[in-house]
Amino acid sequence: MGFGLVSTIGYMEYDHHLLTALAERWRPETHSFHLCVGEATITLEDVEVLLGLRVDGLPVTGRESYPADIPGYLFRLLGFVPERDGRTAIRLSSIKEHLQRHKEVVDISDDEALQRARCHVALLLAGCFFPDKSQNKIDLFLLQLLEDPKNCGQLSWGSALLAYTYRALCDSARSGENSTNMCGLLVQSWAWSRILKVRPRCDRGYLEPEGFPFAARSNGRHTPPTWTLYWLDAVGVRTFGCPGHTSTTTMLWRDTTHTE
């Protein structure tokens, strides 16, 4: 279905101070973070390398119509009928409860396995990639894209995620409010890979890319830097309690495929 690599990343604890500081330095006019060492932004290459999502292929677009029998369609798609808010908004909480009630994966048919896979992907899409302010809804049009696993795997989910993240950051910058509907996984992974001062430490020292996708390096034991409050001084990053000053060495500008 196109999400095999991103599913290996596992759980990542968000650093909300870092995400807030980055959102405050976002400029809608240029779609970039304004830092003291220059402008920097998240690119399609970052999405592909960090999360392992496809950035070419067919565009992610909605359908022109919904099925007449929505409950029946949802049952065929997911194996049960989830709760809805309105006609087409499905509650993620009901999908989570369904998966909790059916943890056993022994002796299930291929159709049942596919239905459970769609449930897990639905949680990934609406809970991580394309969250709304409620953090508890997914629109039916996204579920319709999961109907055919082969076609789903041909979609450019990476470019859709980047566009959604840009829009969320722009909305946050214009409104002056904290953005709760951007993809924190993408923004934080990008910051860890590009801004050296905020990169967490593990028992091997600073985390370095190991395997693919690169965001999977956050798995295992690691701790954030000893400083936890950030502000961006049109920044690399300045940090409370961190000796020294920000310089061009704060940012990692080189291409992710570059080898020395």
mmCIF file of C-alpha atoms in Angstrom:
data_model
loop_
_atom_site.group_PDB
_atom_site.id
_atom_site.type_symbol
_atom_site.label_atom_id
_atom_site.label_comp_id
_atom_site.label_asym_id
_atom_site.label_seq_id
_atom_site.Cartn_x
_atom_site.Cartn_y
_atom_site.Cartn_z
ATOM 1 C CA MET A 1 0.000 0.000 0.000
ATOM 2 C CA GLY A 2 3.056 2.269 -0.016
ATOM 3 C CA PHE A 3 3.595 2.635 3.744
ATOM 4 C CA GLY A 4 5.919 -0.291 4.487
ATOM 5 C CA LEU A 5 9.019 1.837 5.092
ATOM 6 C CA VAL A 6 7.394 4.556 7.180
ATOM 7 C CA SER A 7 5.833 1.883 9.405
ATOM 8 C CA THR A 8 9.340 0.859 10.533
ATOM 9 C CA ILE A 9 10.013 4.249 12.139
ATOM 10 C CA GLY A 10 8.024 3.440 15.240
ATOM 11 C CA TYR A 11 7.048 5.827 18.014
ATOM 12 C CA MET A 12 8.703 9.230 18.210
ATOM 13 C CA GLU A 13 8.175 11.513 21.192
ATOM 14 C CA TYR A 14 7.612 15.051 19.952
ATOM 15 C CA ASP A 15 9.715 17.942 21.218
ATOM 16 C CA HIS A 16 6.970 20.571 21.331
ATOM 17 C CA HIS A 17 9.402 23.379 22.216
ATOM 18 C CA LEU A 18 11.339 22.696 19.050
ATOM 19 C CA LEU A 19 8.240 22.392 16.859
ATOM 20 C CA THR A 20 6.803 25.627 18.235
ATOM 21 C CA ALA A 21 10.083 27.481 17.713
ATOM 22 C CA LEU A 22 10.320 26.304 14.109
ATOM 23 C CA ALA A 23 6.695 27.241 13.401
ATOM 24 C CA GLU A 24 7.416 30.766 14.664
ATOM 25 C CA ARG A 25 10.257 31.135 12.153
ATOM 26 C CA TRP A 26 8.181 29.983 9.154
ATOM 27 C CA ARG A 27 7.445 32.578 6.480
ATOM 28 C CA PRO A 28 4.482 31.958 4.134
ATOM 29 C CA GLU A 29 5.932 34.307 1.492
ATOM 30 C CA THR A 30 8.880 32.000 0.814
ATOM 31 C CA HIS A 31 7.651 28.699 2.299
ATOM 32 C CA SER A 32 10.819 28.459 4.351
ATOM 33 C CA PHE A 33 12.240 28.820 7.850
ATOM 34 C CA HIS A 34 14.107 32.114 8.250
ATOM 35 C CA LEU A 35 17.282 31.348 10.207
ATOM 36 C CA CYS A 36 20.319 33.431 11.051
ATOM 37 C CA VAL A 37 22.412 31.298 8.714
ATOM 38 C CA GLY A 38 19.962 31.686 5.843
ATOM 39 C CA GLU A 39 16.652 30.266 4.692
ATOM 40 C CA ALA A 40 15.979 26.548 4.941
ATOM 41 C CA THR A 41 12.997 24.436 4.043
ATOM 42 C CA ILE A 42 11.767 20.864 3.871
ATOM 43 C CA THR A 43 12.026 19.390 0.371
ATOM 44 C CA LEU A 44 10.601 16.402 -1.430
ATOM 45 C CA GLU A 45 13.971 14.716 -1.080
ATOM 46 C CA ASP A 46 13.769 15.136 2.697
ATOM 47 C CA VAL A 47 10.341 13.513 2.742
ATOM 48 C CA GLU A 48 11.555 10.544 0.712
ATOM 49 C CA VAL A 49 14.805 10.037 2.629
ATOM 50 C CA LEU A 50 13.479 10.699 6.133
ATOM 51 C CA LEU A 51 10.130 8.883 5.917
ATOM 52 C CA GLY A 52 10.506 6.563 2.941
ATOM 53 C CA LEU A 53 7.367 7.846 1.226
ATOM 54 C CA ARG A 54 6.944 7.939 -2.520
ATOM 55 C CA VAL A 55 7.326 11.427 -4.017
ATOM 56 C CA ASP A 56 6.538 10.561 -7.637
ATOM 57 C CA GLY A 57 3.538 8.828 -9.106
ATOM 58 C CA LEU A 58 -0.136 9.767 -9.235
ATOM 59 C CA PRO A 59 -1.414 12.787 -7.273
ATOM 60 C CA VAL A 60 -3.432 12.276 -4.099
ATOM 61 C CA THR A 61 -6.874 13.696 -4.927
ATOM 62 C CA GLY A 62 -10.388 13.111 -3.678
ATOM 63 C CA ARG A 63 -13.219 11.508 -5.607
ATOM 64 C CA GLU A 64 -16.148 13.435 -7.017
ATOM 65 C CA SER A 65 -18.788 11.433 -5.170
ATOM 66 C CA TYR A 66 -19.309 9.205 -2.160
ATOM 67 C CA PRO A 67 -21.037 5.808 -2.212
ATOM 68 C CA ALA A 68 -24.779 5.836 -1.602
ATOM 69 C CA ASP A 69 -24.581 3.197 1.135
ATOM 70 C CA ILE A 70 -21.771 4.572 3.305
ATOM 71 C CA PRO A 71 -22.188 2.132 6.249
ATOM 72 C CA GLY A 72 -22.097 -0.840 3.892
ATOM 73 C CA TYR A 73 -19.080 0.554 2.086
ATOM 74 C CA LEU A 74 -17.228 1.096 5.369
ATOM 75 C CA PHE A 75 -18.007 -2.459 6.471
ATOM 76 C CA ARG A 76 -16.521 -3.879 3.271
ATOM 77 C CA LEU A 77 -13.520 -1.573 3.543
ATOM 78 C CA LEU A 78 -12.675 -1.908 7.266
ATOM 79 C CA GLY A 79 -14.549 -4.990 8.463
ATOM 80 C CA PHE A 80 -16.841 -2.983 10.751
ATOM 81 C CA VAL A 81 -18.899 0.210 10.741
ATOM 82 C CA PRO A 82 -17.080 2.983 12.658
ATOM 83 C CA GLU A 83 -18.775 5.925 14.331
ATOM 84 C CA ARG A 84 -19.173 9.040 12.238
ATOM 85 C CA ASP A 85 -19.395 12.790 12.809
ATOM 86 C CA GLY A 86 -21.710 13.950 10.111
ATOM 87 C CA ARG A 87 -21.938 12.072 6.833
ATOM 88 C CA THR A 88 -18.314 11.526 5.821
ATOM 89 C CA ALA A 89 -16.124 12.193 8.896
ATOM 90 C CA ILE A 90 -15.092 8.933 10.611
ATOM 91 C CA ARG A 91 -13.921 8.948 14.217
ATOM 92 C CA LEU A 92 -10.426 7.596 14.718
ATOM 93 C CA SER A 93 -11.294 6.589 18.276
ATOM 94 C CA SER A 94 -13.747 3.987 16.987
ATOM 95 C CA ILE A 95 -11.058 2.518 14.706
ATOM 96 C CA LYS A 96 -8.626 2.333 17.640
ATOM 97 C CA GLU A 97 -11.232 0.589 19.784
ATOM 98 C CA HIS A 98 -11.927 -1.900 17.004
ATOM 99 C CA LEU A 99 -8.246 -2.787 16.698
ATOM 100 C CA GLN A 100 -7.969 -3.148 20.472
ATOM 101 C CA ARG A 101 -10.886 -5.562 20.530
ATOM 102 C CA HIS A 102 -9.429 -7.664 17.710
ATOM 103 C CA LYS A 103 -5.757 -8.023 18.591
ATOM 104 C CA GLU A 104 -5.581 -11.677 17.584
ATOM 105 C CA VAL A 105 -4.151 -12.157 14.103
ATOM 106 C CA VAL A 106 -4.290 -15.957 13.993
ATOM 107 C CA ASP A 107 -6.237 -17.712 11.249
ATOM 108 C CA ILE A 108 -7.594 -14.629 9.528
ATOM 109 C CA SER A 109 -8.374 -14.493 5.840
ATOM 110 C CA ASP A 110 -6.581 -12.308 3.309
ATOM 111 C CA ASP A 111 -9.598 -10.001 3.179
ATOM 112 C CA GLU A 112 -9.575 -9.580 6.959
ATOM 113 C CA ALA A 113 -5.838 -8.884 6.948
ATOM 114 C CA LEU A 114 -6.355 -6.214 4.293
ATOM 115 C CA GLN A 115 -9.185 -4.645 6.305
ATOM 116 C CA ARG A 116 -6.949 -4.420 9.382
ATOM 117 C CA ALA A 117 -4.148 -2.950 7.287
ATOM 118 C CA ARG A 118 -6.528 -0.233 6.095
ATOM 119 C CA CYS A 119 -7.441 0.525 9.730
ATOM 120 C CA HIS A 120 -3.780 0.949 10.659
ATOM 121 C CA VAL A 121 -3.077 3.123 7.605
ATOM 122 C CA ALA A 122 -6.150 5.249 8.412
ATOM 123 C CA LEU A 123 -4.699 5.957 11.872
ATOM 124 C CA LEU A 124 -1.351 6.843 10.283
ATOM 125 C CA LEU A 125 -2.882 9.185 7.715
ATOM 126 C CA ALA A 126 -5.260 11.090 9.977
ATOM 127 C CA GLY A 127 -3.331 10.800 13.226
ATOM 128 C CA CYS A 128 0.130 11.690 11.902
ATOM 129 C CA PHE A 129 0.328 12.814 8.268
ATOM 130 C CA PHE A 130 -2.881 14.839 7.754
ATOM 131 C CA PRO A 131 -4.287 15.589 11.226
ATOM 132 C CA ASP A 132 -7.044 18.121 11.769
ATOM 133 C CA LYS A 133 -7.486 20.188 14.919
ATOM 134 C CA SER A 134 -9.688 17.547 16.543
ATOM 135 C CA GLN A 135 -6.967 14.890 16.100
ATOM 136 C CA ASN A 136 -9.836 12.396 15.907
ATOM 137 C CA LYS A 137 -11.312 12.441 12.413
ATOM 138 C CA ILE A 138 -10.557 11.084 8.968
ATOM 139 C CA ASP A 139 -12.586 11.981 5.915
ATOM 140 C CA LEU A 140 -14.102 9.246 3.807
ATOM 141 C CA PHE A 141 -12.230 10.403 0.698
ATOM 142 C CA LEU A 142 -8.928 9.303 2.267
ATOM 143 C CA LEU A 143 -10.352 5.878 3.053
ATOM 144 C CA GLN A 144 -11.538 5.573 -0.545
ATOM 145 C CA LEU A 145 -7.922 5.905 -1.667
ATOM 146 C CA LEU A 146 -7.077 2.773 0.349
ATOM 147 C CA GLU A 147 -9.670 0.637 -1.419
ATOM 148 C CA ASP A 148 -7.269 -0.792 -4.003
ATOM 149 C CA PRO A 149 -3.863 -1.592 -2.374
ATOM 150 C CA LYS A 150 -2.047 -1.618 -5.721
ATOM 151 C CA ASN A 151 -3.349 1.791 -6.791
ATOM 152 C CA CYS A 152 -2.740 3.153 -3.300
ATOM 153 C CA GLY A 153 0.925 2.215 -3.580
ATOM 154 C CA GLN A 154 1.223 4.208 -6.824
ATOM 155 C CA LEU A 155 0.123 7.483 -5.237
ATOM 156 C CA SER A 156 2.570 10.259 -4.382
ATOM 157 C CA TRP A 157 1.892 10.342 -0.647
ATOM 158 C CA GLY A 158 5.159 12.167 0.008
ATOM 159 C CA SER A 159 4.265 15.197 -2.108
ATOM 160 C CA ALA A 160 0.782 15.329 -0.567
ATOM 161 C CA LEU A 161 2.317 15.267 2.916
ATOM 162 C CA LEU A 162 4.754 18.065 2.082
ATOM 163 C CA ALA A 163 2.000 20.244 0.617
ATOM 164 C CA TYR A 164 -0.198 19.652 3.673
ATOM 165 C CA THR A 165 2.673 20.501 6.046
ATOM 166 C CA TYR A 166 3.432 23.710 4.125
ATOM 167 C CA ARG A 167 -0.213 24.746 4.361
ATOM 168 C CA ALA A 168 -0.391 23.965 8.094
ATOM 169 C CA LEU A 169 2.747 26.021 8.783
ATOM 170 C CA CYS A 170 1.432 28.900 6.652
ATOM 171 C CA ASP A 171 -1.932 28.872 8.443
ATOM 172 C CA SER A 172 -0.111 28.916 11.781
ATOM 173 C CA ALA A 173 2.089 31.848 10.711
ATOM 174 C CA ARG A 174 -0.855 33.909 9.462
ATOM 175 C CA SER A 175 -3.089 33.240 12.455
ATOM 176 C CA GLY A 176 -0.357 33.547 15.072
ATOM 177 C CA GLU A 177 -1.600 30.377 16.725
ATOM 178 C CA ASN A 178 0.297 27.166 17.377
ATOM 179 C CA SER A 179 -0.154 24.682 14.550
ATOM 180 C CA THR A 180 -1.616 21.430 15.841
ATOM 181 C CA ASN A 181 -2.342 19.992 12.428
ATOM 182 C CA MET A 182 1.117 19.837 10.865
ATOM 183 C CA CYS A 183 3.019 16.573 10.582
ATOM 184 C CA GLY A 184 5.265 16.735 13.637
ATOM 185 C CA LEU A 185 7.047 13.554 12.559
ATOM 186 C CA LEU A 186 8.272 15.177 9.344
ATOM 187 C CA VAL A 187 9.193 18.570 10.828
ATOM 188 C CA GLN A 188 11.015 17.118 13.825
ATOM 189 C CA SER A 189 12.858 14.511 11.758
ATOM 190 C CA TRP A 190 13.960 17.264 9.387
ATOM 191 C CA ALA A 191 15.174 19.424 12.281
ATOM 192 C CA TRP A 192 17.118 16.522 13.809
ATOM 193 C CA SER A 193 18.791 15.811 10.484
ATOM 194 C CA ARG A 194 19.628 19.437 9.595
ATOM 195 C CA ILE A 195 20.045 21.422 12.832
ATOM 196 C CA LEU A 196 22.899 19.857 14.741
ATOM 197 C CA LYS A 197 22.259 21.605 18.055
ATOM 198 C CA VAL A 198 18.886 19.921 18.549
ATOM 199 C CA ARG A 199 19.912 16.430 17.500
ATOM 200 C CA PRO A 200 19.263 14.002 20.385
ATOM 201 C CA ARG A 201 21.927 11.810 21.917
ATOM 202 C CA CYS A 202 21.926 8.074 22.500
ATOM 203 C CA ASP A 203 24.421 5.700 24.080
ATOM 204 C CA ARG A 204 26.452 5.861 20.835
ATOM 205 C CA GLY A 205 26.668 9.665 20.902
ATOM 206 C CA TYR A 206 24.716 11.855 18.503
ATOM 207 C CA LEU A 207 22.257 9.955 16.365
ATOM 208 C CA GLU A 208 23.439 9.407 12.810
ATOM 209 C CA PRO A 209 21.541 8.006 9.817
ATOM 210 C CA GLU A 210 21.486 4.235 10.026
ATOM 211 C CA GLY A 211 19.455 2.375 7.459
ATOM 212 C CA PHE A 212 16.475 3.676 5.565
ATOM 213 C CA PRO A 213 14.327 5.646 6.156
ATOM 214 C CA PHE A 214 16.561 7.950 8.184
ATOM 215 C CA ALA A 215 13.828 8.862 10.688
ATOM 216 C CA ALA A 216 14.005 5.277 11.968
ATOM 217 C CA ARG A 217 17.231 6.260 13.713
ATOM 218 C CA SER A 218 15.035 7.702 16.484
ATOM 219 C CA ASN A 219 14.187 4.163 17.579
ATOM 220 C CA GLY A 220 15.875 2.839 20.689
ATOM 221 C CA ARG A 221 17.302 4.665 23.663
ATOM 222 C CA HIS A 222 18.016 8.320 23.174
ATOM 223 C CA THR A 223 17.653 11.527 25.128
ATOM 224 C CA PRO A 224 17.058 15.069 23.917
ATOM 225 C CA PRO A 225 19.756 17.674 24.451
ATOM 226 C CA THR A 226 20.163 18.855 28.049
ATOM 227 C CA TRP A 227 18.660 22.204 27.032
ATOM 228 C CA THR A 228 14.939 21.979 26.440
ATOM 229 C CA LEU A 229 13.873 25.569 25.715
ATOM 230 C CA TYR A 230 14.531 26.918 22.245
ATOM 231 C CA TRP A 231 14.179 30.192 20.474
ATOM 232 C CA LEU A 232 15.169 30.825 16.913
ATOM 233 C CA ASP A 233 17.195 33.969 16.424
ATOM 234 C CA ALA A 234 16.437 33.923 12.699
ATOM 235 C CA VAL A 235 18.366 30.907 13.728
ATOM 236 C CA GLY A 236 20.353 27.886 13.287
ATOM 237 C CA VAL A 237 19.266 27.381 16.809
ATOM 238 C CA ARG A 238 20.220 29.165 19.977
ATOM 239 C CA THR A 239 19.565 27.300 23.172
ATOM 240 C CA PHE A 240 19.291 28.150 26.831
ATOM 241 C CA GLY A 241 22.175 26.609 28.716
ATOM 242 C CA CYS A 242 24.191 25.779 25.594
ATOM 243 C CA PRO A 243 27.665 27.352 25.566
ATOM 244 C CA GLY A 244 28.942 29.125 22.514
ATOM 245 C CA HIS A 245 27.168 30.925 19.719
ATOM 246 C CA THR A 246 25.240 29.830 16.702
ATOM 247 C CA SER A 247 27.231 29.681 13.501
ATOM 248 C CA THR A 248 27.002 28.261 10.017
ATOM 249 C CA THR A 249 28.101 24.909 11.476
ATOM 250 C CA THR A 250 24.749 24.735 13.259
ATOM 251 C CA MET A 251 22.988 23.822 10.012
ATOM 252 C CA LEU A 252 23.718 20.776 7.899
ATOM 253 C CA TRP A 253 23.377 22.085 4.353
ATOM 254 C CA ARG A 254 24.848 19.221 2.369
ATOM 255 C CA ASP A 255 22.729 16.985 0.216
ATOM 256 C CA THR A 256 21.547 13.835 2.013
ATOM 257 C CA THR A 257 23.199 11.654 -0.628
ATOM 258 C CA HIS A 258 26.585 13.390 -0.272
ATOM 259 C CA THR A 259 29.504 11.276 0.911
ATOM 260 C CA GLU A 260 32.861 12.579 2.033
#
